[in-house]
């Protein structure tokens, strides 16, 4: 049943003003600004989802059931009665940095996991709808819950330096690209010891890219989408951003070295081994 429209509007206001969510909104604004400053979010590029279910009581979740909902093309049983903060489709990260509330929405998944409600800030009778990559986000968020992983955040961005690498034939494999990235900076192996997954080019926003990404995230915290961008999971948005940032640093060092006309040496096997031993302690 659809609730009284005034109740719904009040509810939306309550949700956006919930004080426990203030730090989350601040983090969204901060990371959106970083993405824009780095040049990793041209036009409406990039998107994220944050599992916020832990911030709500059962009683609060019950209020969502009065909202109209949209069917999902697939069931996500593990996501029953979960709630996510999701970037809006067509929104710009630079606008998100200035005003997160107007550029994102809450997505609540129904009891059956087969439909979702959108709770967006309503302006001029219209409201923000979730990212075009929603099915990838939901599939990943479901996997994180199934595995009881600590990560609550999925972040996708067009990390220029990493996209450039995926345009180069020698790096179109997981082994080659990770060996390059680890070799360019000690902290890459230290902080991304499982390396990145590599998803060969496939159209974004599809079930296919969602499934390919899901399988790569079994063993990695970040995934490259050939000729498109990168996606990382993290406990917080800052965590996920850090992973992209560290990987980009390595890629940038490689590209800078190449721009001198010379080959970078890379860390030696002994140096890499020493880092591995340090991080095992
Ligand atoms: O959110 O980056 O891949 C826009 C995109 C789609
Ligand atoms: Zn993209």
GROMACS .gro file of N, CA and C and ligand atoms in nm, residues 44-47 131-133 156 158 204 225 228, ligand 1:
model
   42
   44UNK      N    1   2.936   1.260  -1.607
   44UNK     CA    2   2.866   1.187  -1.501
   44UNK      C    3   2.937   1.057  -1.464
   45UNK      N    4   3.068   1.051  -1.491
   45UNK     CA    5   3.141   0.926  -1.467
   45UNK      C    6   3.152   0.893  -1.319
   46UNK      N    7   3.156   0.764  -1.293
   46UNK     CA    8   3.177   0.715  -1.156
   46UNK      C    9   3.046   0.695  -1.083
   47UNK      N   10   3.047   0.605  -0.989
   47UNK     CA   11   2.927   0.578  -0.908
   47UNK      C   12   2.969   0.500  -0.784
  131UNK      N   13   2.222   0.501  -0.991
  131UNK     CA   14   2.322   0.481  -1.095
  131UNK      C   15   2.283   0.372  -1.197
  132UNK      N   16   2.329   0.390  -1.319
  132UNK     CA   17   2.306   0.292  -1.426
  132UNK      C   18   2.376   0.159  -1.396
  133UNK      N   19   2.468   0.161  -1.300
  133UNK     CA   20   2.541   0.038  -1.265
  133UNK      C   21   2.478  -0.030  -1.143
  156UNK      N   22   3.312   0.296  -0.812
  156UNK     CA   23   3.361   0.285  -0.950
  156UNK      C   24   3.402   0.423  -0.999
  158UNK      N   25   3.655   0.642  -1.327
  158UNK     CA   26   3.731   0.634  -1.453
  158UNK      C   27   3.875   0.681  -1.425
  204UNK      N   28   2.924  -0.174  -2.000
  204UNK     CA   29   2.891  -0.143  -1.860
  204UNK      C   30   2.739  -0.140  -1.842
  225UNK      N   31   3.825  -0.261  -1.538
  225UNK     CA   32   3.736  -0.285  -1.652
  225UNK      C   33   3.811  -0.234  -1.775
  228UNK      N   34   3.775   0.106  -1.973
  228UNK     CA   35   3.663   0.178  -1.912
  228UNK      C   36   3.699   0.241  -1.776
  282LIG     O1   37   2.811   0.630  -1.362
  282LIG     O2   38   3.070   0.551  -1.491
  282LIG     O3   39   3.002   0.318  -1.594
  282LIG     C1   40   2.854   0.643  -1.493
  282LIG     C2   41   2.953   0.539  -1.524
  282LIG     C3   42   2.906   0.419  -1.590
   0.00000   0.00000   0.00000
